[in-house]
Short mmCIF file of N, CA, C and O in Angstrom, two decimals:
data_model
loop_
_atom_site.label_atom_id
_atom_site.label_comp_id
_atom_site.label_asym_id
_atom_site.label_seq_id
_atom_site.Cartn_x
_atom_site.Cartn_y
_atom_site.Cartn_z
N MET Z 188 0.85 -1.18 0.00
CA MET Z 188 0.00 0.00 0.00
C MET Z 188 0.90 1.24 0.00
O MET Z 188 1.80 1.36 0.82
N ASP Z 189 0.65 2.17 -0.93
CA ASP Z 189 1.47 3.39 -0.97
C ASP Z 189 0.96 4.40 0.06
O ASP Z 189 -0.09 4.20 0.69
N LEU Z 190 1.71 5.49 0.23
CA LEU Z 190 1.38 6.48 1.26
C LEU Z 190 0.02 7.12 1.02
O LEU Z 190 -0.72 7.37 1.97
N ALA Z 191 -0.33 7.39 -0.22
CA ALA Z 191 -1.64 7.99 -0.51
C ALA Z 191 -2.77 7.07 -0.04
O ALA Z 191 -3.74 7.54 0.57
N GLN Z 192 -2.65 5.78 -0.28
CA GLN Z 192 -3.67 4.83 0.17
C GLN Z 192 -3.69 4.73 1.70
O GLN Z 192 -4.76 4.63 2.30
N GLU Z 193 -2.51 4.76 2.31
CA GLU Z 193 -2.44 4.71 3.78
C GLU Z 193 -3.14 5.92 4.40
O GLU Z 193 -3.90 5.77 5.36
N ILE Z 194 -2.89 7.11 3.87
CA ILE Z 194 -3.51 8.32 4.42
C ILE Z 194 -5.02 8.29 4.16
O ILE Z 194 -5.81 8.68 5.02
N THR Z 195 -5.43 7.80 3.00
CA THR Z 195 -6.87 7.65 2.71
C THR Z 195 -7.52 6.75 3.75
O THR Z 195 -8.57 7.10 4.31
N GLN Z 196 -6.92 5.60 4.03
CA GLN Z 196 -7.49 4.68 5.01
C GLN Z 196 -7.53 5.30 6.41
O GLN Z 196 -8.50 5.12 7.15
N LEU Z 197 -6.49 6.05 6.76
CA LEU Z 197 -6.47 6.74 8.05
C LEU Z 197 -7.60 7.77 8.12
O LEU Z 197 -8.31 7.87 9.12
N LEU Z 198 -7.79 8.53 7.04
CA LEU Z 198 -8.89 9.50 7.00
C LEU Z 198 -10.24 8.81 7.19
O LEU Z 198 -11.10 9.30 7.91
N TYR Z 199 -10.42 7.67 6.55
CA TYR Z 199 -11.69 6.93 6.67
C TYR Z 199 -11.94 6.48 8.10
O TYR Z 199 -13.08 6.47 8.56
N GLN Z 200 -10.88 6.11 8.82
CA GLN Z 200 -11.03 5.70 10.22
C GLN Z 200 -11.40 6.88 11.10
O GLN Z 200 -12.23 6.77 12.00
N ILE Z 201 -10.77 8.03 10.84
CA ILE Z 201 -10.96 9.21 11.68
C ILE Z 201 -12.21 9.98 11.30
O ILE Z 201 -12.91 10.51 12.16
N MET Z 202 -12.49 10.05 10.00
CA MET Z 202 -13.59 10.85 9.46
C MET Z 202 -14.46 9.99 8.55
O MET Z 202 -14.28 10.01 7.33
N PRO Z 203 -15.40 9.23 9.10
CA PRO Z 203 -16.23 8.36 8.26
C PRO Z 203 -16.97 9.12 7.15
O PRO Z 203 -17.25 8.55 6.10
N SER Z 204 -17.20 10.40 7.33
CA SER Z 204 -17.88 11.18 6.28
C SER Z 204 -17.03 11.27 5.02
O SER Z 204 -17.57 11.36 3.91
N ALA Z 205 -15.71 11.23 5.14
CA ALA Z 205 -14.83 11.27 3.97
C ALA Z 205 -15.06 10.02 3.11
O ALA Z 205 -15.13 10.10 1.88
N GLU Z 206 -15.20 8.89 3.77
CA GLU Z 206 -15.45 7.65 3.02
C GLU Z 206 -16.83 7.67 2.37
O GLU Z 206 -16.99 7.27 1.21
N ARG Z 207 -17.84 8.16 3.08
CA ARG Z 207 -19.19 8.26 2.51
C ARG Z 207 -19.21 9.15 1.27
O ARG Z 207 -19.96 8.90 0.34
N GLN Z 208 -18.38 10.19 1.27
CA GLN Z 208 -18.31 11.09 0.13
C GLN Z 208 -17.44 10.53 -0.99
O GLN Z 208 -17.42 11.07 -2.09
N GLY Z 209 -16.70 9.47 -0.70
CA GLY Z 209 -15.82 8.88 -1.71
C GLY Z 209 -14.51 9.64 -1.86
O GLY Z 209 -13.73 9.38 -2.77
N LEU Z 210 -14.26 10.59 -0.97
CA LEU Z 210 -13.05 11.41 -1.03
C LEU Z 210 -11.82 10.53 -0.81
O LEU Z 210 -11.84 9.64 0.02
N TYR Z 211 -10.76 10.78 -1.56
CA TYR Z 211 -9.54 10.00 -1.37
C TYR Z 211 -8.30 10.83 -1.68
O TYR Z 211 -8.37 11.83 -2.39
N VAL Z 212 -7.18 10.39 -1.11
CA VAL Z 212 -5.89 11.01 -1.37
C VAL Z 212 -5.35 10.36 -2.64
O VAL Z 212 -5.21 9.13 -2.71
N SER Z 213 -5.07 11.17 -3.65
CA SER Z 213 -4.62 10.63 -4.93
C SER Z 213 -3.10 10.64 -5.07
O SER Z 213 -2.54 9.83 -5.81
N ASP Z 214 -2.43 11.55 -4.35
CA ASP Z 214 -0.98 11.65 -4.51
C ASP Z 214 -0.36 12.31 -3.28
O ASP Z 214 -0.91 13.26 -2.74
N VAL Z 215 0.76 11.78 -2.86
CA VAL Z 215 1.55 12.38 -1.79
C VAL Z 215 2.95 12.58 -2.35
O VAL Z 215 3.62 11.63 -2.73
N ASN Z 216 3.36 13.84 -2.41
CA ASN Z 216 4.70 14.21 -2.86
C ASN Z 216 5.12 15.38 -1.99
O ASN Z 216 5.03 16.53 -2.40
N LEU Z 217 5.52 15.06 -0.76
CA LEU Z 217 5.75 16.09 0.24
C LEU Z 217 6.71 17.16 -0.27
O LEU Z 217 7.68 16.84 -0.94
N PRO Z 218 6.35 18.42 -0.03
CA PRO Z 218 5.37 18.93 0.93
C PRO Z 218 3.98 19.15 0.33
O PRO Z 218 3.27 20.07 0.73
N GLN Z 219 3.57 18.31 -0.61
CA GLN Z 219 2.23 18.43 -1.20
C GLN Z 219 1.45 17.14 -1.08
O GLN Z 219 2.03 16.05 -1.09
N VAL Z 220 0.13 17.31 -0.99
CA VAL Z 220 -0.81 16.19 -1.02
C VAL Z 220 -1.97 16.60 -1.93
O VAL Z 220 -2.45 17.74 -1.84
N SER Z 221 -2.40 15.70 -2.79
CA SER Z 221 -3.57 15.95 -3.64
C SER Z 221 -4.69 15.00 -3.25
O SER Z 221 -4.44 13.82 -2.97
N CYS Z 222 -5.91 15.53 -3.22
CA CYS Z 222 -7.10 14.76 -2.87
C CYS Z 222 -8.15 14.96 -3.95
O CYS Z 222 -8.19 16.01 -4.60
N VAL Z 223 -9.02 13.97 -4.08
CA VAL Z 223 -10.11 14.03 -5.04
C VAL Z 223 -11.44 13.86 -4.32
O VAL Z 223 -11.57 12.96 -3.48
N MET Z 224 -12.39 14.73 -4.63
CA MET Z 224 -13.76 14.57 -4.16
C MET Z 224 -14.61 14.27 -5.39
O MET Z 224 -14.83 15.15 -6.23
N PRO Z 225 -15.05 13.01 -5.54
CA PRO Z 225 -15.85 12.66 -6.70
C PRO Z 225 -17.15 13.46 -6.76
O PRO Z 225 -17.77 13.75 -5.73
N PHE Z 226 -17.55 13.80 -7.97
CA PHE Z 226 -18.77 14.57 -8.16
C PHE Z 226 -19.99 13.76 -7.77
O PHE Z 226 -20.10 12.57 -8.07
N LYS Z 227 -20.93 14.43 -7.08
CA LYS Z 227 -22.25 13.87 -6.75
C LYS Z 227 -23.26 14.98 -6.98
O LYS Z 227 -22.99 16.15 -6.67
N ALA Z 228 -24.41 14.63 -7.49
CA ALA Z 228 -25.45 15.63 -7.77
C ALA Z 228 -25.84 16.40 -6.52
O ALA Z 228 -26.24 17.57 -6.60
N SER Z 229 -25.71 15.79 -5.35
CA SER Z 229 -26.08 16.47 -4.10
C SER Z 229 -25.15 17.63 -3.77
O SER Z 229 -25.46 18.44 -2.90
N GLN Z 230 -24.02 17.77 -4.48
CA GLN Z 230 -23.08 18.87 -4.25
C GLN Z 230 -23.46 20.13 -5.01
O GLN Z 230 -22.86 21.18 -4.81
N LEU Z 231 -24.46 20.01 -5.89
CA LEU Z 231 -24.82 21.14 -6.74
C LEU Z 231 -25.67 22.15 -6.00
O LEU Z 231 -26.43 21.83 -5.10
N ARG Z 232 -25.58 23.38 -6.43
CA ARG Z 232 -26.46 24.45 -5.97
C ARG Z 232 -27.15 25.00 -7.21
O ARG Z 232 -26.80 24.64 -8.34
N PRO Z 233 -28.11 25.89 -7.05
CA PRO Z 233 -28.77 26.46 -8.23
C PRO Z 233 -27.75 27.05 -9.20
O PRO Z 233 -26.76 27.67 -8.79
N GLY Z 234 -27.97 26.84 -10.48
CA GLY Z 234 -27.05 27.30 -11.49
C GLY Z 234 -26.14 26.18 -11.98
O GLY Z 234 -25.21 26.41 -12.73
N ASN Z 235 -26.40 24.94 -11.51
CA ASN Z 235 -25.63 23.77 -11.92
C ASN Z 235 -24.14 23.93 -11.64
O ASN Z 235 -23.29 23.60 -12.46
N THR Z 236 -23.83 24.46 -10.47
CA THR Z 236 -22.44 24.65 -10.06
C THR Z 236 -22.22 24.00 -8.70
O THR Z 236 -23.17 23.85 -7.91
N LEU Z 237 -21.00 23.61 -8.43
CA LEU Z 237 -20.69 23.01 -7.14
C LEU Z 237 -20.80 24.07 -6.03
O LEU Z 237 -20.42 25.22 -6.21
N SER Z 238 -21.30 23.64 -4.90
CA SER Z 238 -21.52 24.57 -3.79
C SER Z 238 -20.22 24.98 -3.11
O SER Z 238 -19.23 24.24 -3.12
N GLY Z 239 -20.26 26.15 -2.49
CA GLY Z 239 -19.12 26.63 -1.71
C GLY Z 239 -18.76 25.69 -0.57
O GLY Z 239 -17.58 25.40 -0.36
N PRO Z 240 -19.75 25.20 0.20
CA PRO Z 240 -19.41 24.27 1.28
C PRO Z 240 -18.71 23.00 0.79
O PRO Z 240 -17.85 22.46 1.49
N THR Z 241 -19.03 22.55 -0.41
CA THR Z 241 -18.35 21.38 -0.98
C THR Z 241 -16.87 21.70 -1.19
O THR Z 241 -15.99 20.91 -0.82
N MET Z 242 -16.60 22.86 -1.76
CA MET Z 242 -15.22 23.25 -2.01
C MET Z 242 -14.47 23.49 -0.71
O MET Z 242 -13.29 23.11 -0.57
N MET Z 243 -15.14 24.09 0.26
CA MET Z 243 -14.50 24.35 1.55
C MET Z 243 -14.16 23.04 2.26
O MET Z 243 -13.08 22.91 2.84
N ALA Z 244 -15.06 22.08 2.18
CA ALA Z 244 -14.81 20.78 2.81
C ALA Z 244 -13.59 20.10 2.20
O ALA Z 244 -12.73 19.58 2.93
N LEU Z 245 -13.49 20.11 0.88
CA LEU Z 245 -12.34 19.48 0.24
C LEU Z 245 -11.05 20.19 0.63
O LEU Z 245 -10.05 19.54 0.95
N ALA Z 246 -11.04 21.50 0.65
CA ALA Z 246 -9.83 22.24 1.01
C ALA Z 246 -9.39 21.89 2.43
O ALA Z 246 -8.20 21.66 2.68
N ASP Z 247 -10.33 21.83 3.36
CA ASP Z 247 -9.99 21.52 4.74
C ASP Z 247 -9.47 20.09 4.88
O ASP Z 247 -8.48 19.84 5.57
N VAL Z 248 -10.10 19.15 4.20
CA VAL Z 248 -9.64 17.76 4.26
C VAL Z 248 -8.26 17.63 3.62
O VAL Z 248 -7.42 16.86 4.10
N CYS Z 249 -7.99 18.37 2.56
CA CYS Z 249 -6.66 18.35 1.95
C CYS Z 249 -5.60 18.78 2.95
O CYS Z 249 -4.52 18.17 3.03
N MET Z 250 -5.89 19.83 3.70
CA MET Z 250 -4.93 20.30 4.70
C MET Z 250 -4.71 19.24 5.78
O MET Z 250 -3.58 18.97 6.18
N TYR Z 251 -5.80 18.63 6.24
CA TYR Z 251 -5.68 17.59 7.27
C TYR Z 251 -4.89 16.40 6.73
O TYR Z 251 -4.03 15.85 7.42
N ALA Z 252 -5.14 16.01 5.48
CA ALA Z 252 -4.41 14.89 4.88
C ALA Z 252 -2.92 15.21 4.80
O ALA Z 252 -2.08 14.34 5.01
N LEU Z 253 -2.59 16.47 4.51
CA LEU Z 253 -1.18 16.87 4.46
C LEU Z 253 -0.54 16.76 5.84
O LEU Z 253 0.58 16.26 5.97
N VAL Z 254 -1.25 17.22 6.86
CA VAL Z 254 -0.74 17.09 8.23
C VAL Z 254 -0.45 15.61 8.53
O VAL Z 254 0.62 15.26 9.03
N LEU Z 255 -1.39 14.73 8.19
CA LEU Z 255 -1.22 13.30 8.46
C LEU Z 255 -0.11 12.68 7.63
O LEU Z 255 0.59 11.78 8.09
N ALA Z 256 0.06 13.15 6.41
CA ALA Z 256 1.12 12.62 5.56
C ALA Z 256 2.50 12.98 6.12
O ALA Z 256 3.44 12.21 6.00
N ILE Z 257 2.58 14.14 6.75
CA ILE Z 257 3.84 14.57 7.34
C ILE Z 257 4.09 13.86 8.67
O ILE Z 257 5.21 13.47 8.98
N ASP Z 258 3.02 13.66 9.45
CA ASP Z 258 3.14 12.96 10.74
C ASP Z 258 1.82 12.26 11.05
O ASP Z 258 0.87 12.90 11.52
N GLU Z 259 1.75 10.96 10.80
CA GLU Z 259 0.52 10.20 11.00
C GLU Z 259 0.03 10.20 12.45
O GLU Z 259 -1.12 9.87 12.71
N ARG Z 260 0.88 10.57 13.38
CA ARG Z 260 0.47 10.62 14.79
C ARG Z 260 -0.39 11.84 15.09
O ARG Z 260 -1.00 11.92 16.15
N GLN Z 261 -0.48 12.80 14.17
CA GLN Z 261 -1.18 14.07 14.42
C GLN Z 261 -2.69 13.98 14.16
O GLN Z 261 -3.29 14.90 13.64
N THR Z 262 -3.31 12.89 14.57
CA THR Z 262 -4.75 12.72 14.35
C THR Z 262 -5.58 13.74 15.12
O THR Z 262 -6.71 14.02 14.75
N MET Z 263 -5.02 14.32 16.18
CA MET Z 263 -5.75 15.30 16.99
C MET Z 263 -5.52 16.73 16.51
O MET Z 263 -6.04 17.68 17.12
N ALA Z 264 -4.80 16.92 15.41
CA ALA Z 264 -4.62 18.26 14.85
C ALA Z 264 -5.97 18.83 14.44
O ALA Z 264 -6.86 18.08 14.00
N VAL Z 265 -6.14 20.14 14.59
CA VAL Z 265 -7.42 20.78 14.27
C VAL Z 265 -7.20 22.05 13.46
O VAL Z 265 -6.15 22.69 13.56
N THR Z 266 -8.21 22.40 12.69
CA THR Z 266 -8.16 23.63 11.90
C THR Z 266 -8.04 24.81 12.85
O THR Z 266 -8.84 24.96 13.77
N GLN Z 267 -7.05 25.64 12.60
CA GLN Z 267 -6.83 26.82 13.44
C GLN Z 267 -7.40 28.06 12.76
O GLN Z 267 -8.00 28.90 13.41
N ASP Z 268 -7.20 28.17 11.47
CA ASP Z 268 -7.85 29.23 10.70
C ASP Z 268 -7.98 28.76 9.26
O ASP Z 268 -7.29 27.83 8.82
N PHE Z 269 -8.89 29.40 8.53
CA PHE Z 269 -9.22 28.97 7.18
C PHE Z 269 -9.79 30.16 6.42
O PHE Z 269 -10.66 30.85 6.93
N GLN Z 270 -9.29 30.36 5.21
CA GLN Z 270 -9.83 31.41 4.34
C GLN Z 270 -9.85 30.87 2.92
O GLN Z 270 -8.92 30.18 2.50
N ILE Z 271 -10.90 31.18 2.19
CA ILE Z 271 -11.02 30.68 0.83
C ILE Z 271 -11.43 31.82 -0.10
O ILE Z 271 -12.18 32.71 0.28
N HIS Z 272 -10.91 31.75 -1.31
CA HIS Z 272 -11.28 32.69 -2.37
C HIS Z 272 -11.85 31.87 -3.51
O HIS Z 272 -11.17 30.99 -4.05
N PHE Z 273 -13.10 32.14 -3.84
CA PHE Z 273 -13.74 31.46 -4.96
C PHE Z 273 -13.39 32.25 -6.22
O PHE Z 273 -13.70 33.44 -6.32
N LEU Z 274 -12.72 31.60 -7.15
CA LEU Z 274 -12.16 32.30 -8.31
C LEU Z 274 -13.00 32.18 -9.57
O LEU Z 274 -13.05 33.12 -10.37
N SER Z 275 -13.60 31.03 -9.78
CA SER Z 275 -14.44 30.85 -10.97
C SER Z 275 -15.46 29.75 -10.70
O SER Z 275 -15.33 28.98 -9.75
N ARG Z 276 -16.47 29.74 -11.51
CA ARG Z 276 -17.60 28.83 -11.34
C ARG Z 276 -17.17 27.38 -11.64
O ARG Z 276 -16.78 27.07 -12.75
N PRO Z 277 -17.26 26.50 -10.63
CA PRO Z 277 -16.87 25.11 -10.87
C PRO Z 277 -17.97 24.34 -11.60
O PRO Z 277 -19.14 24.43 -11.25
N GLU Z 278 -17.57 23.61 -12.61
CA GLU Z 278 -18.49 22.76 -13.35
C GLU Z 278 -18.82 21.53 -12.50
O GLU Z 278 -18.09 21.19 -11.57
N PRO Z 279 -19.88 20.84 -12.84
CA PRO Z 279 -20.23 19.62 -12.10
C PRO Z 279 -19.31 18.45 -12.49
O PRO Z 279 -19.69 17.57 -13.26
N HIS Z 280 -18.09 18.50 -11.98
CA HIS Z 280 -17.08 17.46 -12.20
C HIS Z 280 -16.45 17.12 -10.86
O HIS Z 280 -16.67 17.82 -9.87
N ASP Z 281 -15.62 16.09 -10.86
CA ASP Z 281 -14.82 15.81 -9.67
C ASP Z 281 -13.99 17.04 -9.33
O ASP Z 281 -13.53 17.75 -10.23
N LEU Z 282 -13.81 17.28 -8.05
CA LEU Z 282 -12.93 18.36 -7.58
C LEU Z 282 -11.60 17.75 -7.16
O LEU Z 282 -11.57 16.69 -6.54
N VAL Z 283 -10.52 18.42 -7.51
CA VAL Z 283 -9.19 18.00 -7.10
C VAL Z 283 -8.56 19.13 -6.31
O VAL Z 283 -8.59 20.29 -6.74
N GLY Z 284 -8.04 18.81 -5.15
CA GLY Z 284 -7.36 19.80 -4.32
C GLY Z 284 -5.93 19.42 -4.10
O GLY Z 284 -5.63 18.25 -3.85
N THR Z 285 -5.03 20.40 -4.19
CA THR Z 285 -3.62 20.16 -3.89
C THR Z 285 -3.21 21.09 -2.77
O THR Z 285 -3.26 22.32 -2.91
N ALA Z 286 -2.85 20.49 -1.64
CA ALA Z 286 -2.39 21.24 -0.47
C ALA Z 286 -0.87 21.27 -0.44
O ALA Z 286 -0.23 20.25 -0.72
N THR Z 287 -0.33 22.43 -0.10
CA THR Z 287 1.12 22.61 -0.01
C THR Z 287 1.45 23.19 1.36
O THR Z 287 0.84 24.18 1.77
N ALA Z 288 2.41 22.59 2.04
CA ALA Z 288 2.86 23.13 3.33
C ALA Z 288 3.75 24.34 3.07
O ALA Z 288 4.70 24.26 2.29
N LEU Z 289 3.41 25.45 3.70
CA LEU Z 289 4.21 26.67 3.58
C LEU Z 289 5.16 26.83 4.76
O LEU Z 289 6.26 27.34 4.60
N LYS Z 290 4.71 26.42 5.95
CA LYS Z 290 5.55 26.50 7.15
C LYS Z 290 5.12 25.40 8.10
O LYS Z 290 3.94 25.26 8.41
N ILE Z 291 6.09 24.62 8.53
CA ILE Z 291 5.83 23.54 9.48
C ILE Z 291 6.55 23.89 10.77
O ILE Z 291 7.78 23.94 10.80
N GLY Z 292 5.76 24.17 11.79
CA GLY Z 292 6.33 24.50 13.09
C GLY Z 292 6.05 23.41 14.10
O GLY Z 292 5.43 22.39 13.78
N ARG Z 293 6.47 23.63 15.32
CA ARG Z 293 6.22 22.64 16.39
C ARG Z 293 4.76 22.63 16.81
O ARG Z 293 4.23 21.60 17.20
N ARG Z 294 4.10 23.80 16.74
CA ARG Z 294 2.73 23.93 17.24
C ARG Z 294 1.68 24.12 16.16
O ARG Z 294 0.49 23.99 16.42
N SER Z 295 2.12 24.45 14.93
CA SER Z 295 1.14 24.66 13.86
C SER Z 295 1.78 24.46 12.50
O SER Z 295 3.01 24.49 12.37
N MET Z 296 0.92 24.28 11.53
CA MET Z 296 1.36 24.13 10.15
C MET Z 296 0.50 25.06 9.29
O MET Z 296 -0.73 25.06 9.40
N VAL Z 297 1.16 25.87 8.46
CA VAL Z 297 0.48 26.80 7.55
C VAL Z 297 0.51 26.19 6.15
O VAL Z 297 1.56 25.72 5.70
N MET Z 298 -0.66 26.24 5.49
CA MET Z 298 -0.79 25.59 4.19
C MET Z 298 -1.60 26.43 3.22
O MET Z 298 -2.34 27.32 3.64
N ARG Z 299 -1.49 26.09 1.94
CA ARG Z 299 -2.37 26.65 0.92
C ARG Z 299 -2.94 25.47 0.15
O ARG Z 299 -2.34 24.39 0.08
N VAL Z 300 -4.12 25.69 -0.43
CA VAL Z 300 -4.78 24.65 -1.23
C VAL Z 300 -5.31 25.28 -2.50
O VAL Z 300 -5.98 26.32 -2.45
N ASP Z 301 -5.02 24.66 -3.63
CA ASP Z 301 -5.60 25.06 -4.91
C ASP Z 301 -6.62 24.00 -5.29
O ASP Z 301 -6.32 22.79 -5.24
N LEU Z 302 -7.82 24.44 -5.65
CA LEU Z 302 -8.91 23.54 -6.04
C LEU Z 302 -9.18 23.66 -7.52
O LEU Z 302 -9.31 24.78 -8.04
N TYR Z 303 -9.32 22.51 -8.17
CA TYR Z 303 -9.54 22.45 -9.61
C TYR Z 303 -10.81 21.67 -9.92
O TYR Z 303 -11.09 20.64 -9.30
N SER Z 304 -11.55 22.17 -10.90
CA SER Z 304 -12.68 21.44 -11.50
C SER Z 304 -12.26 21.21 -12.94
O SER Z 304 -12.15 22.17 -13.71
N GLY Z 305 -11.96 19.96 -13.28
CA GLY Z 305 -11.32 19.70 -14.56
C GLY Z 305 -9.93 20.30 -14.51
O GLY Z 305 -9.21 20.13 -13.53
N GLU Z 306 -9.55 21.05 -15.51
CA GLU Z 306 -8.23 21.70 -15.55
C GLU Z 306 -8.27 23.12 -15.00
O GLU Z 306 -7.25 23.79 -14.92
N ARG Z 307 -9.44 23.58 -14.62
CA ARG Z 307 -9.64 24.98 -14.24
C ARG Z 307 -9.49 25.20 -12.74
O ARG Z 307 -10.12 24.52 -11.92
N LEU Z 308 -8.67 26.19 -12.37
CA LEU Z 308 -8.53 26.60 -10.98
C LEU Z 308 -9.81 27.33 -10.58
O LEU Z 308 -10.17 28.34 -11.17
N VAL Z 309 -10.50 26.79 -9.57
CA VAL Z 309 -11.79 27.38 -9.19
C VAL Z 309 -11.76 28.04 -7.81
O VAL Z 309 -12.62 28.86 -7.50
N ALA Z 310 -10.79 27.69 -6.98
CA ALA Z 310 -10.70 28.30 -5.65
C ALA Z 310 -9.28 28.15 -5.11
O ALA Z 310 -8.54 27.24 -5.49
N HIS Z 311 -8.95 29.07 -4.22
CA HIS Z 311 -7.65 29.07 -3.55
C HIS Z 311 -7.92 29.30 -2.07
O HIS Z 311 -8.62 30.24 -1.69
N ALA Z 312 -7.39 28.42 -1.24
CA ALA Z 312 -7.60 28.54 0.21
C ALA Z 312 -6.26 28.59 0.92
O ALA Z 312 -5.26 28.05 0.43
N THR Z 313 -6.27 29.23 2.06
CA THR Z 313 -5.12 29.21 2.96
C THR Z 313 -5.62 28.87 4.35
O THR Z 313 -6.78 29.13 4.68
N GLY Z 314 -4.76 28.29 5.13
CA GLY Z 314 -5.18 27.96 6.48
C GLY Z 314 -4.03 27.40 7.28
O GLY Z 314 -2.92 27.21 6.78
N SER Z 315 -4.33 27.13 8.54
CA SER Z 315 -3.34 26.50 9.40
C SER Z 315 -4.03 25.49 10.30
O SER Z 315 -5.23 25.58 10.56
N TYR Z 316 -3.24 24.54 10.72
CA TYR Z 316 -3.71 23.53 11.66
C TYR Z 316 -2.89 23.63 12.93
O TYR Z 316 -1.66 23.76 12.89
N ALA Z 317 -3.57 23.60 14.07
CA ALA Z 317 -2.90 23.51 15.35
C ALA Z 317 -2.51 22.06 15.56
O ALA Z 317 -3.34 21.15 15.40
N LEU Z 318 -1.25 21.82 15.86
CA LEU Z 318 -0.75 20.46 16.02
C LEU Z 318 -0.79 20.07 17.49
O LEU Z 318 -0.64 20.91 18.38
N ALA Z 319 -0.98 18.78 17.73
CA ALA Z 319 -0.97 18.27 19.09
C ALA Z 319 0.47 18.29 19.61
O ALA Z 319 1.42 18.12 18.85
N LYS Z 320 0.62 18.51 20.92
CA LYS Z 320 1.94 18.44 21.53
C LYS Z 320 2.42 17.00 21.41
O LYS Z 320 1.67 16.07 21.68
N MET Z 321 3.66 16.84 21.01
CA MET Z 321 4.17 15.49 20.78
C MET Z 321 4.16 14.62 22.05
O MET Z 321 3.93 13.44 21.96
N ASP Z 322 4.37 15.21 23.24
CA ASP Z 322 4.33 14.41 24.45
C ASP Z 322 2.92 13.90 24.71
O ASP Z 322 2.72 12.84 25.27
N GLU Z 323 1.88 14.65 24.28
CA GLU Z 323 0.50 14.19 24.41
C GLU Z 323 0.19 13.11 23.37
O GLU Z 323 -0.56 12.19 23.62
N VAL Z 324 0.77 13.23 22.17
CA VAL Z 324 0.55 12.27 21.10
C VAL Z 324 1.17 10.93 21.45
O VAL Z 324 0.61 9.87 21.18
N ASP Z 325 2.35 10.94 22.07
CA ASP Z 325 3.07 9.71 22.35
C ASP Z 325 2.48 8.91 23.51
O ASP Z 325 2.87 7.78 23.74
N GLN Z 326 1.53 9.48 24.23
CA GLN Z 326 0.95 8.76 25.38
C GLN Z 326 -0.08 7.75 24.95
O GLN Z 326 -0.75 7.82 24.02
#
């Protein structure tokens, strides 16, 4: 099993909603992780476009997957802040997100995520995750 599959399985254990959505980690090439959220009609909003909450969910899960890819013990890491810019109207296709670590510290990790619908960049997010103290993780 490669690292992308391992992180996908870990996500499914921690976040059963990720498995229900069919979301998976497609590639790990640190300091980047790419995830795919398969298209479902329930993700649409009026205008036949993917909803903002769908894109926000993928961006946040991409960041969490990156944290786990860097240190699988960080299951207790949590979103510390999150900002998203919707750039263009996403078509009803699978969404692909690529998260990149910008700064990895002892207490937090700062990341950016680019979201694509097909080949088109549809959103850009930035955020950080608060990391668990390693002495708490090792217990």
